[in-house]
PDB file of C-alpha atoms and ligand atoms in Angstrom:
ATOM      1  CA  MET A 166     111.880 133.021  92.126  1.00 92.00           C
ATOM      2  CA  LYS A 167     110.234 132.390  88.770  1.00 95.00           C
ATOM      3  CA  LEU A 168     110.436 129.079  86.915  1.00 97.00           C
ATOM      4  CA  SER A 169     112.196 130.923  84.089  1.00 97.00           C
ATOM      5  CA  GLU A 170     114.999 131.854  86.541  1.00 97.00           C
ATOM      6  CA  VAL A 171     115.379 128.176  87.443  1.00 97.00           C
ATOM      7  CA  VAL A 172     115.722 127.376  83.737  1.00 98.00           C
ATOM      8  CA  HIS A 173     118.305 130.136  83.363  1.00 97.00           C
ATOM      9  CA  THR A 174     120.282 129.239  86.516  1.00 97.00           C
ATOM     10  CA  LEU A 175     120.512 125.575  85.542  1.00 98.00           C
ATOM     11  CA  GLN A 176     120.892 126.228  81.808  1.00 98.00           C
ATOM     12  CA  ALA A 177     118.036 123.786  81.526  1.00 98.00           C
ATOM     13  CA  GLU A 178     116.182 122.536  78.505  1.00 98.00           C
ATOM     14  CA  VAL A 179     112.408 122.905  78.764  1.00 98.00           C
ATOM     15  CA  LEU A 180     110.805 119.579  77.787  1.00 98.00           C
ATOM     16  CA  CYS A 181     107.214 120.756  78.200  1.00 98.00           C
ATOM     17  CA  GLY A 182     105.202 123.535  79.806  1.00 97.00           C
ATOM     18  CA  GLU A 183     106.984 126.507  78.211  1.00 95.00           C
ATOM     19  CA  GLU A 184     103.766 128.475  78.822  1.00 95.00           C
ATOM     20  CA  TRP A 185     104.109 128.219  82.649  1.00 95.00           C
ATOM     21  CA  LEU A 186     107.662 129.571  82.972  1.00 95.00           C
ATOM     22  CA  ASP A 187     106.348 132.826  84.368  1.00 95.00           C
ATOM     23  CA  CYS A 188     104.954 130.996  87.399  1.00 93.00           C
ATOM     24  CA  GLU A 189     106.418 131.862  90.833  1.00 94.00           C
ATOM     25  CA  ILE A 190     107.851 129.089  92.994  1.00 94.00           C
ATOM     26  CA  ASP A 191     108.650 129.280  96.710  1.00 91.00           C
ATOM     27  CA  THR A 192     110.189 125.907  97.567  1.00 93.00           C
ATOM     28  CA  ILE A 193     112.771 123.678  95.891  1.00 94.00           C
ATOM     29  CA  CYS A 194     113.164 120.045  96.851  1.00 94.00           C
ATOM     30  CA  GLY A 195     115.909 117.646  95.730  1.00 95.00           C
ATOM     31  CA  ALA A 196     114.916 113.985  96.193  1.00 94.00           C
ATOM     32  CA  ASP A 197     114.954 110.536  94.647  1.00 94.00           C
ATOM     33  CA  LEU A 198     112.456 109.060  97.081  1.00 92.00           C
ATOM     34  CA  MET A 199     108.859 109.870  96.242  1.00 91.00           C
ATOM     35  CA  SER A 200     107.657 109.452  99.829  1.00 87.00           C
ATOM     36  CA  ASP A 201     110.124 112.147 100.854  1.00 89.00           C
ATOM     37  CA  VAL A 202     108.518 114.422  98.281  1.00 91.00           C
ATOM     38  CA  LEU A 203     105.066 113.547  99.591  1.00 92.00           C
ATOM     39  CA  ALA A 204     106.198 114.257 103.157  1.00 89.00           C
ATOM     40  CA  PHE A 205     107.784 117.550 102.168  1.00 84.00           C
ATOM     41  CA  ALA A 206     105.392 119.089  99.640  1.00 79.00           C
ATOM     42  CA  THR A 207     104.165 122.485 100.753  1.00 84.00           C
ATOM     43  CA  GLY A 208     103.411 125.647  98.844  1.00 86.00           C
ATOM     44  CA  ARG A 209     104.577 126.038  95.278  1.00 93.00           C
ATOM     45  CA  THR A 210     107.328 123.447  95.089  1.00 95.00           C
ATOM     46  CA  ILE A 211     109.540 122.188  92.267  1.00 97.00           C
ATOM     47  CA  LEU A 212     111.350 118.870  92.437  1.00 97.00           C
ATOM     48  CA  LEU A 213     114.923 118.143  91.351  1.00 98.00           C
ATOM     49  CA  THR A 214     115.334 114.431  90.777  1.00 97.00           C
ATOM     50  CA  GLY A 215     117.431 111.772  89.087  1.00 96.00           C
ATOM     51  CA  LEU A 216     114.405 109.551  88.505  1.00 96.00           C
ATOM     52  CA  THR A 217     112.704 109.705  85.127  1.00 96.00           C
ATOM     53  CA  ASN A 218     109.905 107.161  85.537  1.00 94.00           C
ATOM     54  CA  ILE A 219     106.160 107.691  85.257  1.00 92.00           C
ATOM     55  CA  GLN A 220     105.763 107.681  89.061  1.00 93.00           C
ATOM     56  CA  VAL A 221     107.636 110.962  89.290  1.00 96.00           C
ATOM     57  CA  VAL A 222     104.974 112.664  87.182  1.00 96.00           C
ATOM     58  CA  ARG A 223     102.138 110.992  89.131  1.00 95.00           C
ATOM     59  CA  THR A 224     103.769 112.017  92.410  1.00 95.00           C
ATOM     60  CA  ALA A 225     104.074 115.568  91.100  1.00 96.00           C
ATOM     61  CA  PHE A 226     100.420 115.659  90.071  1.00 96.00           C
ATOM     62  CA  LEU A 227      99.160 114.187  93.357  1.00 96.00           C
ATOM     63  CA  SER A 228     101.225 116.492  95.563  1.00 94.00           C
ATOM     64  CA  ASP A 229     100.635 119.640  93.454  1.00 95.00           C
ATOM     65  CA  LEU A 230     104.264 120.208  92.428  1.00 96.00           C
ATOM     66  CA  VAL A 231     104.650 123.091  89.983  1.00 96.00           C
ATOM     67  CA  GLY A 232     107.567 121.615  88.024  1.00 98.00           C
ATOM     68  CA  ILE A 233     110.190 118.865  87.761  1.00 98.00           C
ATOM     69  CA  VAL A 234     113.868 119.278  86.874  1.00 98.00           C
ATOM     70  CA  PHE A 235     115.710 116.136  85.783  1.00 98.00           C
ATOM     71  CA  ILE A 236     119.363 116.306  86.727  1.00 98.00           C
ATOM     72  CA  ARG A 237     122.619 114.979  85.228  1.00 97.00           C
ATOM     73  CA  GLY A 238     121.370 115.124  81.636  1.00 96.00           C
ATOM     74  CA  LYS A 239     118.612 112.557  82.181  1.00 95.00           C
ATOM     75  CA  LYS A 240     115.418 112.813  80.153  1.00 97.00           C
ATOM     76  CA  PRO A 241     112.174 110.880  80.423  1.00 97.00           C
ATOM     77  CA  GLY A 242     110.500 109.153  77.466  1.00 97.00           C
ATOM     78  CA  ALA A 243     108.036 110.886  75.141  1.00 97.00           C
ATOM     79  CA  ASP A 244     105.031 109.205  76.821  1.00 96.00           C
ATOM     80  CA  ILE A 245     106.042 110.641  80.197  1.00 96.00           C
ATOM     81  CA  ILE A 246     106.548 114.123  78.743  1.00 98.00           C
ATOM     82  CA  ALA A 247     103.103 113.895  77.116  1.00 97.00           C
ATOM     83  CA  MET A 248     101.521 112.879  80.421  1.00 96.00           C
ATOM     84  CA  ALA A 249     103.137 115.810  82.230  1.00 97.00           C
ATOM     85  CA  ALA A 250     101.954 118.231  79.532  1.00 97.00           C
ATOM     86  CA  GLU A 251      98.414 116.879  79.871  1.00 95.00           C
ATOM     87  CA  LYS A 252      98.540 117.265  83.680  1.00 94.00           C
ATOM     88  CA  GLY A 253      99.965 120.782  83.416  1.00 95.00           C
ATOM     89  CA  ILE A 254     103.383 120.044  84.952  1.00 97.00           C
ATOM     90  CA  PRO A 255     106.413 121.741  83.337  1.00 98.00           C
ATOM     91  CA  LEU A 256     109.427 119.446  82.833  1.00 98.00           C
ATOM     92  CA  MET A 257     113.028 120.637  82.570  1.00 98.00           C
ATOM     93  CA  ALA A 258     116.350 118.868  82.083  1.00 98.00           C
ATOM     94  CA  THR A 259     119.758 120.090  83.249  1.00 98.00           C
ATOM     95  CA  ALA A 260     123.242 118.683  82.741  1.00 98.00           C
ATOM     96  CA  TYR A 261     124.279 119.611  86.323  1.00 98.00           C
ATOM     97  CA  PRO A 262     124.409 116.809  88.897  1.00 98.00           C
ATOM     98  CA  MET A 263     122.151 117.047  91.967  1.00 97.00           C
ATOM     99  CA  TYR A 264     124.691 118.693  94.289  1.00 97.00           C
ATOM    100  CA  GLU A 265     125.625 121.402  91.851  1.00 98.00           C
ATOM    101  CA  ALA A 266     122.076 122.020  90.641  1.00 98.00           C
ATOM    102  CA  CYS A 267     120.863 122.450  94.243  1.00 96.00           C
ATOM    103  CA  GLY A 268     123.876 124.601  95.077  1.00 96.00           C
ATOM    104  CA  ARG A 269     123.282 126.945  92.176  1.00 97.00           C
ATOM    105  CA  LEU A 270     119.604 127.367  92.999  1.00 96.00           C
ATOM    106  CA  TYR A 271     120.313 127.789  96.701  1.00 95.00           C
ATOM    107  CA  PHE A 272     122.824 130.504  95.952  1.00 94.00           C
ATOM    108  CA  ARG A 273     120.428 132.209  93.589  1.00 93.00           C
ATOM    109  CA  GLN A 274     117.590 132.060  96.117  1.00 88.00           C
ATOM    110  CA  THR A 275     119.475 133.065  99.269  1.00 87.00           C
ATOM    111  CA  GLN A 276     122.947 134.564  98.789  1.00 76.00           C
ATOM    112  CA  GLU A 277     122.219 137.027  96.038  1.00 60.00           C
ATOM    113  CA  PRO A 278     119.450 139.010  97.722  1.00 56.00           C
ATOM    114  CA  LYS A 279     121.535 139.041 100.931  1.00 53.00           C
ATOM    115  CA  ARG A 280     124.513 140.445  99.074  1.00 48.00           C
ATOM    116  CA  CYS A 281     122.288 143.201  97.724  1.00 46.00           C
ATOM    117  CA  GLY A 282     121.077 143.816 101.283  1.00 46.00           C
ATOM    118  CA  ASP A 283     124.686 144.052 102.524  1.00 46.00           C
ATOM    119  CA  GLN A 284     125.447 146.593  99.893  1.00 47.00           C
ATOM    120  CA  VAL A 285     122.469 148.718 100.840  1.00 44.00           C
ATOM    121  CA  GLU A 286     123.512 148.542 104.483  1.00 43.00           C
ATOM    122  CA  ARG A 287     127.087 149.518 103.683  1.00 41.00           C
ATOM    123  CA  GLN A 288     125.896 152.424 101.628  1.00 40.00           C
ATOM    124  CA  SER A 289     123.637 153.689 104.363  1.00 40.00           C
ATOM    125  CA  LYS A 290     126.488 153.428 106.916  1.00 38.00           C
ATOM    126  CA  ASN A 291     128.710 155.464 104.644  1.00 39.00           C
ATOM    127  CA  PHE A 292     125.930 157.889 104.284  1.00 39.00           C
ATOM    128  CA  ALA A 293     125.556 158.143 108.061  1.00 38.00           C
ATOM    129  CA  ARG A 294     129.272 158.881 108.457  1.00 35.00           C
ATOM    130  CA  VAL A 295     129.039 161.707 105.936  1.00 31.00           C
TER     131      VAL A 295
ATOM    132  CA  MET B 184      81.882 122.790  89.005  1.00 78.00           C
ATOM    133  CA  ILE B 185      79.439 120.320  90.595  1.00 82.00           C
ATOM    134  CA  LYS B 186      78.308 121.002  94.159  1.00 85.00           C
ATOM    135  CA  LEU B 187      77.496 118.119  96.501  1.00 90.00           C
ATOM    136  CA  LYS B 188      74.192 118.529  98.390  1.00 89.00           C
ATOM    137  CA  ASP B 189      74.053 117.807 102.125  1.00 86.00           C
ATOM    138  CA  ASN B 190      72.649 114.294 101.751  1.00 86.00           C
ATOM    139  CA  GLN B 191      74.710 113.370  98.678  1.00 93.00           C
ATOM    140  CA  LYS B 192      77.886 111.364  98.420  1.00 96.00           C
ATOM    141  CA  ILE B 193      80.114 110.138  95.628  1.00 97.00           C
ATOM    142  CA  LEU B 194      81.423 106.593  95.792  1.00 98.00           C
ATOM    143  CA  LEU B 195      84.502 105.621  93.781  1.00 98.00           C
ATOM    144  CA  GLU B 196      85.909 102.114  93.756  1.00 98.00           C
ATOM    145  CA  PHE B 197      89.100 100.770  92.181  1.00 98.00           C
ATOM    146  CA  ASN B 198      90.633  97.323  91.961  1.00 98.00           C
ATOM    147  CA  LEU B 199      94.362  97.357  92.660  1.00 97.00           C
ATOM    148  CA  ALA B 200      96.799  94.722  91.424  1.00 96.00           C
ATOM    149  CA  GLY B 201     100.054  93.986  93.227  1.00 93.00           C
ATOM    150  CA  SER B 202     103.248  94.876  91.307  1.00 91.00           C
ATOM    151  CA  ALA B 203     101.332  96.990  88.740  1.00 92.00           C
ATOM    152  CA  PHE B 204     103.877  99.774  89.141  1.00 91.00           C
ATOM    153  CA  ASP B 205     103.029 101.438  85.837  1.00 89.00           C
ATOM    154  CA  LEU B 206      99.496 102.089  87.059  1.00 92.00           C
ATOM    155  CA  ALA B 207     100.461 103.133  90.582  1.00 92.00           C
ATOM    156  CA  GLY B 208      98.760 106.406  91.399  1.00 95.00           C
ATOM    157  CA  GLU B 209      96.061 106.162  88.715  1.00 95.00           C
ATOM    158  CA  ALA B 210      93.264 105.473  91.193  1.00 97.00           C
ATOM    159  CA  SER B 211      94.388 108.315  93.464  1.00 98.00           C
ATOM    160  CA  SER B 212      94.654 110.632  90.458  1.00 97.00           C
ATOM    161  CA  LYS B 213      91.022 109.876  89.542  1.00 97.00           C
ATOM    162  CA  ILE B 214      89.900 110.614  93.099  1.00 98.00           C
ATOM    163  CA  LYS B 215      91.804 113.891  92.952  1.00 97.00           C
ATOM    164  CA  ARG B 216      90.116 114.908  89.677  1.00 96.00           C
ATOM    165  CA  VAL B 217      86.654 114.350  91.198  1.00 97.00           C
ATOM    166  CA  LEU B 218      87.584 116.367  94.301  1.00 98.00           C
ATOM    167  CA  GLN B 219      88.738 119.203  92.020  1.00 96.00           C
ATOM    168  CA  GLN B 220      85.436 119.065  90.130  1.00 96.00           C
ATOM    169  CA  ILE B 221      83.358 119.467  93.289  1.00 96.00           C
ATOM    170  CA  GLY B 222      85.503 122.374  94.435  1.00 96.00           C
ATOM    171  CA  VAL B 223      87.211 121.011  97.568  1.00 97.00           C
ATOM    172  CA  ALA B 224      90.006 123.325  98.844  1.00 97.00           C
ATOM    173  CA  THR B 225      93.434 122.743  97.239  1.00 95.00           C
ATOM    174  CA  GLU B 226      95.239 122.041 100.537  1.00 95.00           C
ATOM    175  CA  VAL B 227      92.581 119.498 101.543  1.00 97.00           C
ATOM    176  CA  ILE B 228      92.810 117.797  98.147  1.00 98.00           C
ATOM    177  CA  ARG B 229      96.580 117.572  98.544  1.00 96.00           C
ATOM    178  CA  ARG B 230      96.175 115.750 101.880  1.00 97.00           C
ATOM    179  CA  ILE B 231      93.580 113.358 100.461  1.00 98.00           C
ATOM    180  CA  ALA B 232      95.689 112.685  97.354  1.00 98.00           C
ATOM    181  CA  ILE B 233      98.851 111.991  99.368  1.00 97.00           C
ATOM    182  CA  SER B 234      97.149 109.657 101.823  1.00 97.00           C
ATOM    183  CA  SER B 235      95.319 107.693  99.135  1.00 98.00           C
ATOM    184  CA  TYR B 236      98.465 107.503  96.968  1.00 97.00           C
ATOM    185  CA  GLU B 237     100.560 106.075  99.816  1.00 97.00           C
ATOM    186  CA  ALA B 238      97.842 103.521 100.634  1.00 98.00           C
ATOM    187  CA  GLU B 239      97.494 102.611  96.946  1.00 97.00           C
ATOM    188  CA  MET B 240     101.287 102.211  96.659  1.00 96.00           C
ATOM    189  CA  ASN B 241     101.371  99.885  99.661  1.00 97.00           C
ATOM    190  CA  VAL B 242      98.983  97.450  97.993  1.00 97.00           C
ATOM    191  CA  ILE B 243     101.037  97.551  94.811  1.00 96.00           C
ATOM    192  CA  ILE B 244     104.357  97.133  96.665  1.00 95.00           C
ATOM    193  CA  HIS B 245     103.433  94.754  99.464  1.00 97.00           C
ATOM    194  CA  ALA B 246     100.248  92.878  98.501  1.00 97.00           C
ATOM    195  CA  CYS B 247      98.878  90.824  95.611  1.00 94.00           C
ATOM    196  CA  CYS B 248      95.559  92.558  95.150  1.00 96.00           C
ATOM    197  CA  GLY B 249      93.161  94.890  96.858  1.00 98.00           C
ATOM    198  CA  VAL B 250      90.328  97.372  96.564  1.00 98.00           C
ATOM    199  CA  MET B 251      90.398 101.100  97.196  1.00 98.00           C
ATOM    200  CA  ARG B 252      87.130 102.839  97.998  1.00 98.00           C
ATOM    201  CA  ALA B 253      86.650 106.584  98.293  1.00 98.00           C
ATOM    202  CA  GLU B 254      83.451 108.005  99.733  1.00 98.00           C
ATOM    203  CA  ILE B 255      83.215 111.716  99.207  1.00 98.00           C
ATOM    204  CA  TYR B 256      80.731 113.612 101.398  1.00 97.00           C
ATOM    205  CA  PRO B 257      80.174 117.377 101.445  1.00 96.00           C
ATOM    206  CA  ASN B 258      82.205 117.710 104.661  1.00 96.00           C
ATOM    207  CA  ARG B 259      84.750 114.854 104.429  1.00 97.00           C
ATOM    208  CA  THR B 260      86.347 112.119 102.336  1.00 98.00           C
ATOM    209  CA  GLU B 261      86.738 108.573 103.596  1.00 98.00           C
ATOM    210  CA  ILE B 262      89.337 106.328 101.979  1.00 98.00           C
ATOM    211  CA  GLN B 263      89.274 102.611 102.649  1.00 98.00           C
ATOM    212  CA  VAL B 264      91.933 100.322 101.224  1.00 98.00           C
ATOM    213  CA  GLU B 265      91.592  96.611 101.766  1.00 98.00           C
ATOM    214  CA  ASP B 266      94.052  94.033 100.471  1.00 98.00           C
ATOM    215  CA  GLN B 267      94.509  90.275 100.473  1.00 97.00           C
ATOM    216  CA  GLY B 268      98.252  90.551 101.031  1.00 97.00           C
ATOM    217  CA  PRO B 269     100.600  88.954 103.553  1.00 98.00           C
ATOM    218  CA  GLY B 270      99.500  91.191 106.450  1.00 98.00           C
ATOM    219  CA  ILE B 271     101.742  93.063 108.893  1.00 98.00           C
ATOM    220  CA  ALA B 272     103.303  91.218 111.830  1.00 97.00           C
ATOM    221  CA  ASP B 273     104.176  94.250 113.967  1.00 98.00           C
ATOM    222  CA  ILE B 274     102.024  97.283 113.184  1.00 98.00           C
ATOM    223  CA  ALA B 275     103.802  99.562 115.693  1.00 98.00           C
ATOM    224  CA  LEU B 276     107.130  98.801 113.990  1.00 98.00           C
ATOM    225  CA  ALA B 277     105.652  99.297 110.505  1.00 98.00           C
ATOM    226  CA  MET B 278     104.339 102.720 111.548  1.00 97.00           C
ATOM    227  CA  GLN B 279     107.823 103.971 112.436  1.00 97.00           C
ATOM    228  CA  GLU B 280     109.377 106.481 110.037  1.00 96.00           C
ATOM    229  CA  GLY B 281     111.981 104.790 107.871  1.00 94.00           C
ATOM    230  CA  PHE B 282     110.925 101.204 108.540  1.00 96.00           C
ATOM    231  CA  SER B 283     110.500  99.358 105.264  1.00 96.00           C
ATOM    232  CA  THR B 284     110.645  95.823 103.958  1.00 97.00           C
ATOM    233  CA  ALA B 285     110.384  96.996 100.333  1.00 95.00           C
ATOM    234  CA  PRO B 286     112.875  95.273  98.013  1.00 94.00           C
ATOM    235  CA  ASP B 287     115.712  97.221  96.352  1.00 93.00           C
ATOM    236  CA  PHE B 288     114.079  97.423  92.910  1.00 92.00           C
ATOM    237  CA  VAL B 289     111.144  99.256  94.502  1.00 92.00           C
ATOM    238  CA  ARG B 290     113.529 101.712  96.138  1.00 92.00           C
ATOM    239  CA  GLU B 291     115.221 102.319  92.797  1.00 90.00           C
ATOM    240  CA  MET B 292     111.831 103.409  91.468  1.00 89.00           C
ATOM    241  CA  GLY B 293     111.629 105.977  94.265  1.00 91.00           C
ATOM    242  CA  PHE B 294     109.380 104.095  96.699  1.00 90.00           C
ATOM    243  CA  GLY B 295     109.991 102.132  99.867  1.00 91.00           C
ATOM    244  CA  ALA B 296     111.354 104.938 102.040  1.00 92.00           C
ATOM    245  CA  GLY B 297     109.312 103.707 104.966  1.00 95.00           C
ATOM    246  CA  MET B 298     107.429 106.984 105.054  1.00 95.00           C
ATOM    247  CA  GLY B 299     104.111 105.757 103.643  1.00 96.00           C
ATOM    248  CA  LEU B 300     102.220 104.963 106.844  1.00 97.00           C
ATOM    249  CA  PRO B 301     103.611 108.050 108.696  1.00 96.00           C
ATOM    250  CA  ASN B 302     102.584 110.204 105.708  1.00 96.00           C
ATOM    251  CA  MET B 303      99.057 108.769 105.863  1.00 97.00           C
ATOM    252  CA  VAL B 304      98.797 109.541 109.582  1.00 97.00           C
ATOM    253  CA  ARG B 305     100.094 113.067 109.049  1.00 96.00           C
ATOM    254  CA  CYS B 306      97.677 113.838 106.208  1.00 97.00           C
ATOM    255  CA  SER B 307      94.479 112.356 107.634  1.00 98.00           C
ATOM    256  CA  ASP B 308      92.200 113.462 110.469  1.00 98.00           C
ATOM    257  CA  GLN B 309      91.379 109.872 111.394  1.00 98.00           C
ATOM    258  CA  PHE B 310      93.544 106.853 110.669  1.00 98.00           C
ATOM    259  CA  ASP B 311      92.949 103.219 111.425  1.00 98.00           C
ATOM    260  CA  ILE B 312      94.886 100.125 110.344  1.00 98.00           C
ATOM    261  CA  GLN B 313      94.012  96.495 110.882  1.00 98.00           C
ATOM    262  CA  SER B 314      96.040  93.561 109.716  1.00 98.00           C
ATOM    263  CA  GLN B 315      96.077  89.812 109.975  1.00 98.00           C
ATOM    264  CA  ILE B 316      99.037  87.690 108.968  1.00 98.00           C
ATOM    265  CA  GLY B 317      98.245  85.606 105.903  1.00 97.00           C
ATOM    266  CA  LYS B 318      94.901  87.365 105.403  1.00 97.00           C
ATOM    267  CA  GLY B 319      95.508  90.999 104.570  1.00 98.00           C
ATOM    268  CA  THR B 320      95.477  94.604 105.675  1.00 98.00           C
ATOM    269  CA  THR B 321      92.779  97.278 105.846  1.00 98.00           C
ATOM    270  CA  VAL B 322      93.493 100.988 106.149  1.00 98.00           C
ATOM    271  CA  LEU B 323      90.760 103.512 106.826  1.00 98.00           C
ATOM    272  CA  MET B 324      91.356 107.251 106.630  1.00 98.00           C
ATOM    273  CA  VAL B 325      89.019 110.195 107.065  1.00 98.00           C
ATOM    274  CA  ILE B 326      89.984 113.645 105.890  1.00 98.00           C
ATOM    275  CA  ASN B 327      87.712 116.547 106.817  1.00 98.00           C
ATOM    276  CA  HIS B 328      87.082 119.130 104.118  1.00 97.00           C
TER     277      HIS B 328
HETATM  278  N1  ADP C 464      99.333  96.684 102.748  1.00 83.48           N
HETATM  279  C1  ADP C 464     100.418  96.141 103.325  1.00 83.48           C
HETATM  280  N2  ADP C 464     100.605  94.789 103.325  1.00 83.48           N
HETATM  281  C2  ADP C 464     101.689  94.244 103.907  1.00 83.48           C
HETATM  282  N3  ADP C 464     102.662  94.941 104.521  1.00 83.48           N
HETATM  283  C3  ADP C 464     102.534  96.288 104.555  1.00 83.48           C
HETATM  284  C4  ADP C 464     101.418  96.948 103.967  1.00 83.48           C
HETATM  285  N4  ADP C 464     101.560  98.272 104.177  1.00 83.48           N
HETATM  286  C5  ADP C 464     102.709  98.430 104.851  1.00 83.48           C
HETATM  287  N5  ADP C 464     103.301  97.242 105.087  1.00 83.48           N
HETATM  288  C6  ADP C 464     104.545  97.004 105.853  1.00 83.48           C
HETATM  289  O1  ADP C 464     104.860  98.177 106.586  1.00 83.48           O
HETATM  290  C7  ADP C 464     106.128  98.705 106.162  1.00 83.48           C
HETATM  291  C8  ADP C 464     106.106 100.223 106.215  1.00 83.48           C
HETATM  292  O2  ADP C 464     105.154 100.745 105.286  1.00 83.48           O
HETATM  293  P1  ADP C 464     105.333 102.212 104.716  1.00 83.48           P
HETATM  294  O3  ADP C 464     105.440 103.155 105.860  1.00 83.48           O
HETATM  295  O4  ADP C 464     104.255 102.487 103.734  1.00 83.48           O
HETATM  296  O5  ADP C 464     106.749 102.158 104.025  1.00 83.48           O
HETATM  297  P2  ADP C 464     107.193 101.510 102.624  1.00 83.48           P
HETATM  298  O6  ADP C 464     105.958 101.171 101.852  1.00 83.48           O
HETATM  299  O7  ADP C 464     107.993 102.583 102.009  1.00 83.48           O
HETATM  300  O8  ADP C 464     107.995 100.294 102.965  1.00 83.48           O
HETATM  301  C9  ADP C 464     106.324  98.133 104.770  1.00 83.48           C
HETATM  302  O9  ADP C 464     107.665  98.091 104.373  1.00 83.48           O
HETATM  303  C10 ADP C 464     105.733  96.741 104.938  1.00 83.48           C
HETATM  304  O10 ADP C 464     106.621  95.877 105.612  1.00 83.48           O
HETATM  305 MG1   MG C 465     104.486 102.550 101.580  1.00 83.48          MG
END
């Protein structure tokens, strides 16, 4: 999934890093404990979090996260946005709470392609019967 | 990009102050930048950055002051973090996932999950911790490039 699809799915506002929205992501992590993020970080990961402090951006930089989505309408201060822009980390803000934000992304990432797959299978079965 | 020669090393040293939460991660970020400049592999840098960040955080959360030293060789990075904090009474207990004595305000900032020491062990190729009550704690980690 592309970062731009995350923005679309969560109707998110892009706070910085508009230029990286084309970047592909492969893992999504929802957490409010930075050590959990550090234990989890693999591949091209974005973080959904309710924390808006400077440590979130440092944690993202140190563990190579490719983006942060702040949930429940929270937004960090201008200094934190500037730091993320300087470190090359896109920041997004969504009004959805954690559960719903994760649910929407999970559905987008897993259910939708499967449904397409089902359809293809059904079609081919029909075809076989004919 | 700068390339380290066989007999060269880079030494970085940072003073850490307890409770300086706003600066937490700065020292580790500087180490990471240097590793990027000398062209160490991304996955290796991630492991070094995570282990040094957790060790740096522990001084800031649990101790009053300390020093973090990074020695970067062509084939490995050694991180040594030494503090003059309260020390750890039961190291085996402290090493368990989820064990934490961090106060609530630290947890509200997103730290104190009790995953720091386990994360360091997981990310490093060699890990050693020594601690004396009332004196302080020293963590040594080696990560091969
Ligand atoms: N440098 C240190 N000085 C004193 N105590 C420490 C130090 N590092 C770790 N500890 C003790 O070990 C526990 C576990 O550490 P850690 O796994 O990093 O989890 P956390 O920092 O999230 O509490 C800490 O809660 C603390 O009691
Ligand atoms: Mg810790």
